[in-house]
Amino acid sequence: MTDLAHYRNIGIFAHVDAGKTTSTERILKLTGKIHKTGEVHDGAATTDFMDQEAERGITIQSAATTCFWKDHRLNIIDTPGHVDFTVEVYRSLKVLDGGVGVFCGSGGVEPQSETNWRYANESEVARVIFVNKLDRMGADFYRVVEQVKKVLGATPLVMTLPIGIEDDFKGVVDVLSQKAFIWDDTGLPENYEVVDIPEDLVEKAAEYREQLIETAVEQDDDLMMAYMEGEEPSEEQIKECIRKGTRDLAFFPTYCGSAFKNKGIQLVLDAVVDYLPSPTEVDAQPLTDKDTGEPTGEVATVSADEPLRALAFKIMDDRFGALTFIRIYSGVMEKGMTVLNSYTGKTERIGRMVEMHADERSELDRAQAGDIIAVVGMKNVQTGHTLCDPNHECTLEPMIFPEPVISIAVKPKDKGGTEKMGVAIGKMVAEDPSFIVETDEDSGETILKGMGELHLDIKVDILKRTYGVELEVGQPQVAYRETITQMVEDSYTHKKQSGGSGQFGKIDYRIKPGEVGSGFKFESTVVGGNVPKEFFPAIEKGFKGMMDQGTLAGFPVLDVEVELFDGGFHAVDSSAVAFEIAAKGAFRQSIPKAGPQLIEPIMKVDVFTPDDHVGDVIGDLNRRRGMIKDQEPGATGVRIKADVPLSEMFGYIGHLRTITSGRGQFSMEFSHYLPCPAQVSETVIAEAKAKREAK
């Protein structure tokens, strides 16, 4: 087994098309893991092994692979960049100790890289930055460094400078050692020589070295004092400071190169080994209370001598069966051992354990703290479940996934497809927690819910190709919600007298709008025992149960506060059931009086367009009820940021391509809910009413 200090669990993440997968391919080639590099644009990349990935040239699933560099073991996860699949990035970051953020030399800090960067900040993952594609038209390393400061609010620690740019990009200057790495034109990564810095870069390199040392020594007071007195620290001491600052997220070592042309990757690999933390150096994962989810104050110390604690972070179905990807935080996992799933309370036996290399695999007999492995054929384990030693039950901090914002209704084209679809969807839901499937009880239709049009498009494609289920797909539907705008004070009495004991419950209450995003809140200010305390939970349950279906169009209700201030009870006839029914009746009676309102999901939209189409794009966004927030000119075009209702964004990519002659790009993610304009509300409510009457 490799010593834990020599482990690096890293993810490679970035915006679509910044070159993550190509970078991963080059790393695998350099470390001797593959002998021929596959190209994304040929549909032959090692880590993009799904048909849908090869065709579209994008990564959908995060792929795991292991390789070695300078006696260190690197467990690498190549994550998707497209906004509809950020759940893959989020869950990968959750189990990684470090990351490589790849930015495009010409595109710079793009919208998706902002989202991923935010996730990485939330997960407190140390990162190095790789500015890729410096051989591309419009590439500008220094501009990207400025964007990292401005857009991400991060401190880049420049470690290499480019020699030449665009077609003339030849190599990089290593700022710390003050040497130049020049590659020849064969395109082979190992064909480089280390020479003196070209004359035109000597001054710049010296200036950046000074900045590097000044930033690094801030991590060590003694070195800083000595440096201020004119004593320069040794290269080892500087590296130690960089390592500490990287681990504490004080700054991010920044490298440059071109993965496609095989230039500059070695230095990034060296940085992973030199500066990113090993599993023992990151904060240990907190353990939480199984029922409340609150931290217990204990942590999963990374050590093979501790009891087993591991997190299942991804489920994947492939040609060999179901695979559960697991990050082991402490202890040892061995083939044949029994582990407890603390979420279900059931034990499972560990059958075959494998180390993954994209979709190839090698068998293992044991794995230990710090490892990322896959287990074949686990029955009841879902994403986010904790596997632990049956004698030391514990729960690791779970994962939280975003709510879907878009849905489509589907049905199989032929009768025989229904059963096949059920089995396939069961597997797909287990693989992707942001993909939710429901059955509409009234119409019997299957509703697929997801994070965007592309997300659902790919799911339908997988059902068709992987599982052979042909579907009829309905129009996309927006996840509208309802809320209230006024406070109402009201009273409701539930009385029922029939043979035997009756039912009685009287409640006096106020219903008022809550803070945005607060959901449902219930409080009781009853004094004097007019409603006994034991009935409060039943009243809360009654109100809360009704929040799923609003009175306007049957959409879930958000942000409502209920205050119970008085009521009445009957010594014999009052019961929890009676008060729960009273609360349900109260909801139906009072919500229509409280100024109910339909609210719609607003998306944060980020559009890139060439300069000559800016006016058309802004005009079009305005027509879609968009609020333009910001315009940012770049080297190759303009980025427009806007908030636009989701209902206006269907089919936008086709339209954008038309008005920008195929050069526009955009990404969007859910931002918040806002009230619908009257005419939109009327249409949605009328449609909901027609649907109800049709039944």
XYZ file of C-alpha atoms in Angstrom:
695
model
C 0.000 0.000 0.000
C 1.179 3.527 -0.724
C 1.978 5.618 2.351
C -0.897 8.087 3.005
C 1.438 11.079 2.755
C 1.991 10.034 -0.896
C -1.719 10.048 -1.794
C -3.336 12.871 -3.762
C -7.103 12.725 -4.314
C -7.744 15.405 -6.906
C -10.493 16.548 -9.238
C -10.137 18.400 -12.500
C -12.929 20.914 -12.963
C -13.720 23.871 -15.214
C -16.187 25.445 -17.627
C -17.356 23.502 -20.699
C -14.624 23.404 -23.304
C -11.757 24.736 -21.162
C -9.925 21.449 -21.752
C -10.407 19.359 -18.596
C -10.745 16.032 -20.339
C -7.808 16.760 -22.655
C -5.721 17.718 -19.599
C -6.683 14.428 -17.928
C -5.718 12.487 -21.068
C -2.264 14.151 -21.065
C -1.752 13.399 -17.391
C -2.558 9.727 -18.029
C -0.142 9.629 -20.954
C 2.644 11.293 -18.975
C 2.224 8.983 -16.002
C 2.364 5.938 -18.270
C -1.245 4.934 -17.658
C -2.216 5.019 -21.347
C 0.041 4.733 -24.380
C -2.050 6.468 -27.005
C -3.886 9.670 -26.178
C -7.491 9.867 -27.338
C -8.842 13.207 -28.485
C -12.160 14.634 -27.321
C -12.995 16.000 -30.773
C -12.524 12.511 -32.252
C -14.841 11.097 -29.576
C -12.016 8.901 -28.313
C -11.105 10.311 -24.894
C -10.462 7.659 -22.236
C -12.606 9.234 -19.533
C -15.533 10.108 -21.875
C -16.715 6.566 -22.422
C -20.499 7.038 -22.753
C -21.859 7.230 -26.344
C -23.542 10.529 -25.475
C -20.193 11.952 -24.318
C -18.245 10.872 -27.379
C -20.918 12.311 -29.690
C -21.396 15.664 -28.041
C -17.740 16.105 -27.070
C -18.711 16.933 -23.490
C -18.251 15.106 -20.202
C -21.471 14.050 -18.483
C -20.379 11.675 -15.762
C -17.353 12.210 -13.626
C -14.858 9.444 -14.376
C -12.323 8.161 -11.860
C -8.832 6.950 -12.587
C -5.611 6.270 -10.712
C -2.034 6.909 -11.791
C 1.433 7.488 -10.310
C 3.806 10.447 -10.541
C 7.130 10.683 -8.700
C 6.231 7.849 -6.256
C 2.917 9.515 -5.446
C -0.432 7.906 -6.100
C -2.924 10.258 -7.818
C -6.627 9.395 -7.694
C -8.074 11.695 -10.350
C -11.695 12.515 -11.089
C -12.465 14.259 -14.402
C -15.715 16.152 -13.796
C -18.242 17.583 -16.272
C -18.275 21.314 -16.999
C -21.831 21.764 -18.235
C -24.147 23.527 -15.786
C -26.818 20.807 -16.006
C -24.358 18.332 -14.489
C -22.928 20.417 -11.665
C -24.240 17.814 -9.237
C -21.381 15.605 -10.504
C -18.856 18.330 -9.696
C -20.408 18.984 -6.321
C -20.336 15.380 -5.222
C -16.820 14.827 -6.558
C -15.492 17.868 -4.678
C -17.120 16.490 -1.549
C -14.749 13.518 -1.492
C -11.595 15.123 -2.895
C -8.728 16.750 -1.012
C -7.499 18.972 -3.829
C -8.351 20.131 -7.298
C -6.988 21.507 -10.533
C -9.104 24.367 -11.850
C -8.640 24.570 -15.616
C -9.354 27.906 -17.325
C -9.339 28.574 -21.044
C -6.570 30.983 -22.082
C -8.931 32.880 -24.378
C -12.316 32.350 -22.670
C -10.932 33.103 -19.195
C -13.121 32.738 -16.129
C -16.414 31.538 -17.601
C -19.775 31.175 -15.821
C -19.505 27.498 -15.046
C -16.016 27.917 -13.645
C -17.509 30.474 -11.234
C -20.108 27.955 -10.039
C -17.517 25.210 -9.651
C -15.159 27.579 -7.870
C -17.953 28.463 -5.458
C -18.621 24.762 -4.786
C -14.910 24.217 -4.184
C -14.824 27.158 -1.746
C -17.823 25.732 0.121
C -16.109 22.329 0.295
C -12.836 24.063 1.297
C -10.836 22.232 -1.344
C -7.258 23.392 -2.023
C -6.614 24.048 -5.705
C -3.938 24.803 -8.240
C -4.926 26.734 -11.366
C -3.997 25.699 -14.894
C -4.552 28.303 -17.620
C -4.901 26.083 -20.686
C -5.150 26.624 -24.451
C -2.467 29.317 -24.652
C -1.920 28.186 -28.259
C -5.441 29.418 -29.127
C -6.378 32.644 -30.914
C -7.018 35.433 -28.430
C -5.238 33.647 -25.553
C -3.898 35.971 -22.855
C -2.476 34.474 -19.670
C -2.199 37.778 -17.808
C -5.810 38.694 -18.542
C -7.014 35.374 -17.106
C -4.906 35.961 -13.963
C -6.640 39.348 -13.535
C -10.058 37.703 -13.994
C -9.251 35.140 -11.305
C -8.646 38.071 -8.952
C -11.659 40.107 -10.051
C -14.364 37.562 -10.874
C -13.471 34.819 -8.380
C -12.053 37.097 -5.695
C -9.141 34.669 -5.360
C -5.393 35.243 -5.066
C -3.500 33.530 -7.898
C 0.156 32.787 -7.097
C 1.802 32.896 -10.534
C 4.262 29.992 -10.768
C 4.932 29.920 -14.533
C 4.923 32.514 -17.322
C 4.220 31.715 -21.001
C 6.989 31.941 -23.609
C 5.299 33.153 -26.800
C 1.522 33.150 -27.235
C -1.070 31.754 -29.702
C 0.787 30.057 -32.602
C 4.172 31.026 -31.135
C 3.544 29.399 -27.741
C 6.718 27.374 -27.109
C 7.021 26.740 -23.404
C 6.969 28.229 -19.928
C 9.263 29.955 -17.449
C 9.356 28.351 -14.002
C 9.270 31.472 -11.824
C 10.708 29.807 -8.715
C 13.752 28.108 -10.298
C 14.124 30.863 -12.947
C 14.527 28.269 -15.717
C 12.711 28.001 -19.063
C 11.048 24.784 -20.239
C 10.913 24.716 -24.057
C 9.087 21.966 -25.975
C 9.922 21.052 -29.554
C 7.386 20.731 -32.385
C 6.973 16.961 -32.257
C 4.039 17.363 -29.856
C 5.522 14.778 -27.485
C 5.263 15.840 -23.828
C 8.638 14.386 -22.904
C 10.506 16.284 -25.651
C 11.500 19.417 -23.788
C 14.711 21.003 -22.629
C 15.458 23.215 -19.648
C 17.316 26.339 -20.721
C 17.968 29.886 -19.540
C 15.090 32.355 -19.608
C 14.753 34.175 -22.978
C 16.132 37.691 -22.674
C 12.872 39.508 -23.243
C 11.370 37.729 -20.195
C 14.267 38.048 -17.696
C 12.949 41.208 -16.052
C 9.356 40.010 -15.930
C 10.398 36.648 -14.455
C 12.463 38.375 -11.739
C 9.538 40.653 -10.898
C 7.099 37.704 -10.610
C 9.618 35.768 -8.491
C 9.761 38.638 -6.037
C 5.940 38.724 -5.854
C 5.883 34.949 -5.380
C 8.335 35.037 -2.455
C 6.601 38.008 -0.821
C 3.229 36.235 -0.945
C 4.645 32.872 0.158
C 6.632 34.083 3.201
C 3.448 35.594 4.679
C 2.782 31.999 5.781
C 5.783 31.979 8.148
C 6.502 34.947 10.442
C 10.180 34.089 11.041
C 10.926 33.768 7.310
C 9.028 36.976 6.672
C 11.067 38.919 9.208
C 14.308 37.512 7.774
C 13.172 38.329 4.219
C 12.350 41.915 5.172
C 15.876 42.199 6.529
C 17.212 41.143 3.158
C 17.727 37.406 3.727
C 16.150 35.279 1.002
C 14.657 31.928 2.093
C 15.844 28.703 0.433
C 13.785 27.085 -2.337
C 12.743 24.327 0.109
C 11.472 26.889 2.625
C 9.536 28.734 -0.085
C 7.942 25.474 -1.239
C 6.954 24.696 2.349
C 5.258 28.117 2.609
C 3.467 27.627 -0.729
C 2.267 24.238 0.444
C 0.868 25.708 3.661
C -0.777 28.693 1.911
C -2.340 26.418 -0.730
C -3.730 24.109 1.931
C -5.198 27.050 3.879
C -6.732 28.518 0.663
C -4.680 31.707 1.131
C -3.673 31.554 -2.549
C -3.736 29.246 -5.553
C -0.512 28.306 -7.415
C -1.169 29.246 -11.064
C 0.367 27.481 -14.071
C -0.008 27.887 -17.805
C 0.327 25.742 -20.894
C -1.500 23.895 -23.643
C -2.755 20.401 -22.840
C -3.604 19.712 -26.472
C -0.045 20.561 -27.564
C 1.401 18.706 -24.540
C 3.131 21.767 -23.137
C 3.359 22.594 -19.454
C 1.553 19.575 -17.989
C 4.611 18.205 -16.097
C 4.802 21.320 -13.947
C 1.136 20.988 -13.019
C 1.726 17.372 -11.954
C 4.734 18.476 -9.905
C 2.506 21.117 -8.272
C -0.105 18.465 -7.379
C 2.607 16.462 -5.628
C 4.403 19.454 -4.073
C 1.540 21.694 -2.979
C -1.809 19.903 -2.806
C -2.588 18.198 0.502
C -2.535 14.486 1.214
C -5.645 12.938 2.875
C -4.050 13.359 6.321
C -3.521 17.093 5.857
C -7.093 18.188 5.173
C -9.667 18.785 7.907
C -11.189 15.435 8.854
C -14.826 14.913 7.806
C -17.284 15.743 10.611
C -19.617 13.048 11.913
C -23.280 14.002 12.255
C -26.275 12.881 14.253
C -28.232 10.376 12.161
C -31.653 11.857 12.990
C -31.057 15.609 13.168
C -28.098 15.936 10.764
C -26.356 18.190 13.323
C -22.572 17.731 13.830
C -21.737 15.606 16.868
C -18.325 17.197 17.386
C -16.517 13.981 16.395
C -14.566 13.579 13.155
C -13.441 10.705 10.917
C -9.672 10.816 11.546
C -7.789 9.695 8.441
C -5.922 6.633 9.598
C -5.951 2.935 8.762
C -5.992 2.104 12.509
C -9.396 3.739 13.148
C -12.789 1.996 12.724
C -14.066 1.945 9.112
C -15.889 5.080 7.940
C -16.616 5.562 4.244
C -18.963 7.612 2.078
C -20.735 6.359 -1.051
C -20.581 9.367 -3.366
C -21.664 7.996 -6.726
C -23.565 5.049 -8.147
C -22.936 3.933 -11.691
C -24.382 1.148 -13.772
C -22.082 -0.313 -16.392
C -21.672 -3.489 -18.390
C -20.357 -5.395 -15.349
C -23.233 -4.414 -13.011
C -23.873 -1.713 -10.452
C -20.815 0.077 -9.110
C -20.773 2.103 -5.910
C -17.929 4.622 -5.732
C -16.646 4.985 -2.191
C -14.202 7.314 -0.485
C -12.717 5.661 2.587
C -12.065 8.255 5.287
C -10.767 5.996 8.037
C -10.016 2.344 8.689
C -9.586 -0.492 6.191
C -12.085 -2.135 3.856
C -11.472 -5.749 2.909
C -13.123 -8.111 0.493
C -15.712 -10.291 2.238
C -16.125 -8.049 5.291
C -19.536 -6.905 6.575
C -20.261 -3.187 6.789
C -23.214 -1.270 8.207
C -25.123 1.302 6.156
C -25.996 3.802 8.891
C -28.786 5.348 6.782
C -30.792 2.133 6.334
C -29.532 0.395 9.481
C -28.837 -2.733 7.384
C -25.539 -4.526 6.922
C -24.030 -5.464 3.558
C -21.183 -7.741 2.621
C -18.358 -6.265 0.544
C -18.037 -8.465 -2.528
C -15.664 -7.469 -5.310
C -13.660 -4.290 -4.801
C -12.090 -2.642 -7.831
C -9.823 0.246 -8.662
C -11.261 2.195 -11.555
C -9.549 3.494 -14.636
C -12.421 5.206 -16.510
C -14.410 2.088 -17.503
C -11.562 -0.420 -17.099
C -10.884 -1.882 -13.672
C -8.495 -3.944 -11.609
C -9.504 -6.141 -8.651
C -8.469 -5.302 -5.080
C -8.497 -7.322 -1.854
C -8.190 -4.422 0.535
C -8.278 -0.631 0.550
C -7.556 1.843 3.311
C -8.206 5.374 4.537
C -7.578 7.871 1.723
C -8.514 5.478 -1.091
C -11.235 6.078 -3.676
C -12.488 2.721 -4.933
C -15.603 1.112 -6.379
C -17.530 -1.854 -4.960
C -19.497 -4.120 -7.297
C -23.087 -5.159 -6.633
C -24.117 -3.302 -3.478
C -27.896 -3.564 -3.098
C -29.276 -0.777 -0.920
C -26.608 1.901 -0.929
C -27.534 5.325 -2.344
C -25.450 8.448 -2.964
C -24.527 10.085 0.338
C -24.923 6.971 2.519
C -22.275 6.219 5.151
C -20.719 2.747 5.375
C -19.122 1.962 8.713
C -17.915 -0.711 11.107
C -21.065 -2.427 12.572
C -19.591 -2.043 16.096
C -18.910 1.689 15.659
C -22.003 3.178 14.054
C -21.571 6.713 12.692
C -22.904 9.037 10.012
C -20.698 11.227 7.831
C -21.907 14.643 6.763
C -24.410 13.959 3.951
C -24.673 15.686 0.582
C -27.308 18.256 -0.299
C -28.544 18.349 -3.877
C -30.275 21.184 -5.743
C -34.003 21.058 -6.498
C -34.923 20.363 -10.142
C -36.430 23.310 -12.044
C -37.787 21.723 -15.202
C -39.929 18.695 -15.959
C -41.220 16.775 -18.965
C -43.946 14.137 -19.231
C -42.952 10.922 -21.023
C -44.620 7.674 -21.950
C -43.289 4.584 -23.734
C -44.282 4.291 -27.404
C -45.348 0.672 -26.995
C -46.969 -1.355 -24.225
C -43.932 -3.554 -23.610
C -41.784 -0.508 -22.863
C -43.470 0.332 -19.546
C -41.754 -2.361 -17.510
C -38.400 -1.797 -19.216
C -38.720 1.935 -18.531
C -39.461 1.333 -14.838
C -36.313 -0.767 -14.352
C -34.117 1.656 -16.329
C -35.396 4.747 -14.534
C -34.822 3.049 -11.168
C -31.142 2.628 -12.052
C -30.812 6.172 -13.418
C -32.341 7.804 -10.341
C -29.883 5.917 -8.134
C -27.015 7.253 -10.288
C -28.086 10.906 -10.376
C -29.679 12.500 -7.287
C -30.606 15.673 -9.207
C -32.805 13.589 -11.554
C -36.228 12.976 -10.011
C -39.039 10.849 -11.396
C -42.686 11.009 -10.324
C -45.943 9.556 -11.584
C -48.838 11.944 -12.109
C -51.588 10.032 -10.284
C -54.397 11.620 -12.266
C -53.036 11.269 -15.787
C -50.812 8.243 -15.147
C -47.963 9.982 -16.990
C -44.354 9.611 -15.886
C -42.803 13.006 -15.057
C -39.022 13.402 -15.370
C -37.551 16.353 -13.469
C -34.051 17.729 -13.882
C -31.657 20.672 -13.890
C -32.147 21.862 -17.464
C -33.143 20.943 -21.011
C -29.815 19.285 -21.847
C -29.955 17.234 -18.632
C -33.369 15.752 -19.535
C -32.447 15.459 -23.207
C -29.506 13.221 -22.278
C -31.650 11.140 -19.892
C -34.161 10.453 -22.684
C -31.255 9.569 -24.995
C -29.790 7.129 -22.425
C -33.215 5.473 -21.994
C -33.433 5.023 -25.744
C -29.914 3.823 -26.452
C -28.690 2.101 -23.330
C -32.006 0.539 -22.292
C -33.855 0.374 -25.621
C -36.931 2.313 -24.426
C -38.514 4.555 -27.091
C -40.380 7.463 -25.463
C -42.986 10.006 -26.467
C -41.850 13.250 -24.881
C -44.215 16.078 -23.899
C -43.496 19.801 -23.711
C -41.116 20.912 -20.939
C -42.949 22.246 -17.877
C -41.783 24.889 -15.455
C -41.724 24.220 -11.706
C -43.996 27.104 -10.649
C -44.650 27.694 -6.952
C -47.244 29.649 -4.970
C -46.901 32.036 -2.060
C -48.983 34.633 -0.194
C -48.674 38.414 0.028
C -50.885 39.453 2.967
C -51.412 38.541 6.595
C -54.732 36.945 7.532
C -56.124 36.420 11.039
C -58.752 33.722 11.032
C -60.502 31.021 13.015
C -61.574 27.505 12.091
C -63.605 24.929 13.984
C -63.748 21.251 13.074
C -66.812 19.533 14.563
C -68.158 16.119 13.802
C -70.803 14.289 15.776
C -71.704 10.762 14.890
C -72.353 7.698 17.003
C -69.761 7.306 19.764
C -67.173 9.942 20.465
C -67.145 12.977 18.164
C -64.312 15.119 16.881
C -63.690 18.678 17.970
C -60.852 21.138 17.386
C -60.953 24.942 17.237
C -57.950 27.036 16.223
C -57.400 30.794 16.010
C -54.366 31.620 13.897
C -52.516 34.137 11.783
C -51.053 33.259 8.383
C -48.475 35.662 6.991
C -45.825 35.789 4.233
C -42.421 34.490 5.388
C -38.912 35.578 4.440
C -37.903 34.572 0.892
C -36.431 31.068 0.998
C -37.684 30.348 4.534
C -40.114 27.591 3.497
C -42.710 26.847 6.185
C -42.573 28.068 9.788
C -44.989 27.300 12.602
C -45.096 28.816 16.058
C -47.577 28.773 18.929
C -48.248 31.725 21.233
C -51.230 30.119 22.961
C -51.480 31.010 26.644
C -53.772 29.590 29.264
C -54.026 26.103 27.810
C -56.964 26.742 25.450
C -55.236 24.335 23.081
C -53.211 21.708 24.988
C -49.541 21.466 24.045
C -49.805 17.862 22.923
C -51.931 18.943 19.931
C -49.381 21.479 18.575
C -47.463 18.881 16.490
C -50.750 17.685 14.911
C -51.738 21.266 13.996
C -48.290 21.896 12.510
C -48.502 18.599 10.590
C -51.924 19.585 9.197
C -50.709 22.950 7.887
C -47.426 21.554 6.601
C -49.137 18.687 4.767
C -51.197 21.193 2.782
C -48.131 23.151 1.580
C -47.661 20.648 -1.276
C -50.726 21.880 -3.130
C -51.615 25.536 -3.361
C -55.140 26.853 -3.889
C -54.373 28.775 -7.110
C -53.110 26.111 -9.498
C -52.070 23.227 -7.257
C -48.329 24.054 -7.131
C -46.374 23.724 -3.847
C -46.581 26.758 -1.549
C -43.406 28.492 -0.344
C -42.497 30.918 2.448
C -45.507 30.884 4.765
C -45.522 31.510 8.536
C -48.363 30.227 10.707
C -48.896 31.477 14.259
C -51.410 29.713 16.493
C -52.573 32.192 19.141
C -55.791 30.719 20.556
C -58.382 28.038 20.125
C -60.638 25.672 22.016
C -60.837 21.996 22.842
C -63.275 19.490 24.226
C -62.224 17.209 27.052
C -63.667 14.109 25.367
C -63.971 14.850 21.648
C -60.645 16.570 20.991
C -57.854 14.477 19.533
C -54.689 14.932 17.498
C -56.603 13.813 14.391
C -59.346 16.414 14.986
C -56.803 19.232 15.269
C -54.896 18.021 12.193
C -58.149 18.092 10.168
C -58.905 21.577 11.584
C -55.485 22.821 10.389
C -56.079 21.409 6.901
C -59.485 23.086 6.711
C -57.955 26.335 8.003
C -55.363 26.272 5.238
C -58.018 25.817 2.534
C -60.155 28.562 4.086
C -57.481 31.221 4.667
C -54.881 30.932 1.890
C -57.284 32.304 -0.773
C -57.810 35.370 1.497
C -54.073 35.968 1.948
C -53.381 37.372 -1.535
C -52.088 34.120 -3.079
C -49.620 34.630 -5.888
C -47.956 32.467 -8.493
C -44.140 32.683 -8.476
C -41.792 31.408 -11.170
C -38.178 30.207 -11.203
C -35.753 32.895 -12.367
C -32.515 31.689 -13.931
C -29.104 33.308 -13.747
C -28.210 33.415 -17.437
C -24.735 34.063 -18.767
C -24.500 34.666 -22.524
C -21.340 34.997 -24.572
C -21.702 36.764 -27.921
C -19.322 38.245 -30.504
C -19.217 42.078 -30.429
C -21.291 42.615 -33.551
C -24.372 40.816 -32.130
C -24.549 42.358 -28.637
C -27.559 44.564 -29.458
C -29.549 41.651 -30.911
C -28.811 39.421 -27.927
C -29.780 42.093 -25.357
C -32.940 42.945 -27.301
C -33.879 39.273 -27.369
C -33.252 38.853 -23.607
C -35.436 41.898 -22.918
C -38.231 40.365 -24.997
C -37.891 37.259 -22.804
C -38.608 39.423 -19.722
C -34.896 39.355 -18.828
C -33.230 41.820 -16.453
C -29.753 42.671 -17.777
C -27.328 42.757 -14.825
C -23.929 43.243 -16.353
C -21.954 43.407 -19.604
C -18.313 42.475 -19.676
C -16.211 42.956 -22.809
C -13.551 40.268 -23.386
C -10.949 39.659 -26.069
C -13.220 37.681 -28.373
C -16.659 39.026 -27.498
C -18.960 40.213 -24.724
C -20.415 38.369 -21.740
C -23.912 39.444 -20.777
C -25.294 38.481 -17.386
C -29.048 38.566 -16.898
C -31.881 37.165 -14.781
C -34.523 35.568 -17.007
C -37.657 33.510 -16.181
C -37.135 29.836 -17.016
C -40.427 29.703 -18.954
C -38.940 32.111 -21.525
C -35.715 30.140 -22.013
C -36.949 26.953 -23.713
C -35.122 26.303 -26.960
C -32.925 29.347 -26.372
C -29.717 27.778 -27.657
C -31.124 27.343 -31.186
C -32.346 30.931 -31.230
C -29.051 32.284 -29.868
C -27.101 30.445 -32.550
C -29.344 31.919 -35.228
C -28.860 35.524 -34.105
C -25.093 35.162 -33.535
C -24.334 33.135 -36.715
C -23.601 30.078 -34.589
C -20.959 31.749 -32.404
C -23.004 32.487 -29.267
C -22.902 30.323 -26.144
C -24.804 30.459 -22.900
C -25.232 28.734 -19.580
C -27.847 29.144 -16.900
C -28.588 27.964 -13.395
C -31.484 28.434 -10.995
C -31.276 31.641 -8.980
C -34.518 32.460 -7.130
C -38.318 32.692 -7.379
C -40.173 35.899 -8.306
C -43.882 36.751 -8.785
C -45.274 36.034 -12.274
C -46.782 38.893 -14.290
C -50.599 38.837 -14.337
C -50.984 37.495 -17.887
C -48.580 34.606 -17.217
C -50.398 33.775 -13.948
C -53.777 33.774 -15.665
C -52.601 31.399 -18.396
C -50.958 28.947 -15.949
C -53.979 28.972 -13.586
C -56.390 28.487 -16.510
C -54.334 25.536 -17.796
C -54.274 23.940 -14.326
C -58.042 24.418 -14.015
C -58.676 22.894 -17.457
C -56.520 19.915 -16.486
C -58.518 19.383 -13.270
C -61.841 19.628 -15.095
C -60.694 17.224 -17.801
C -60.376 14.575 -15.114
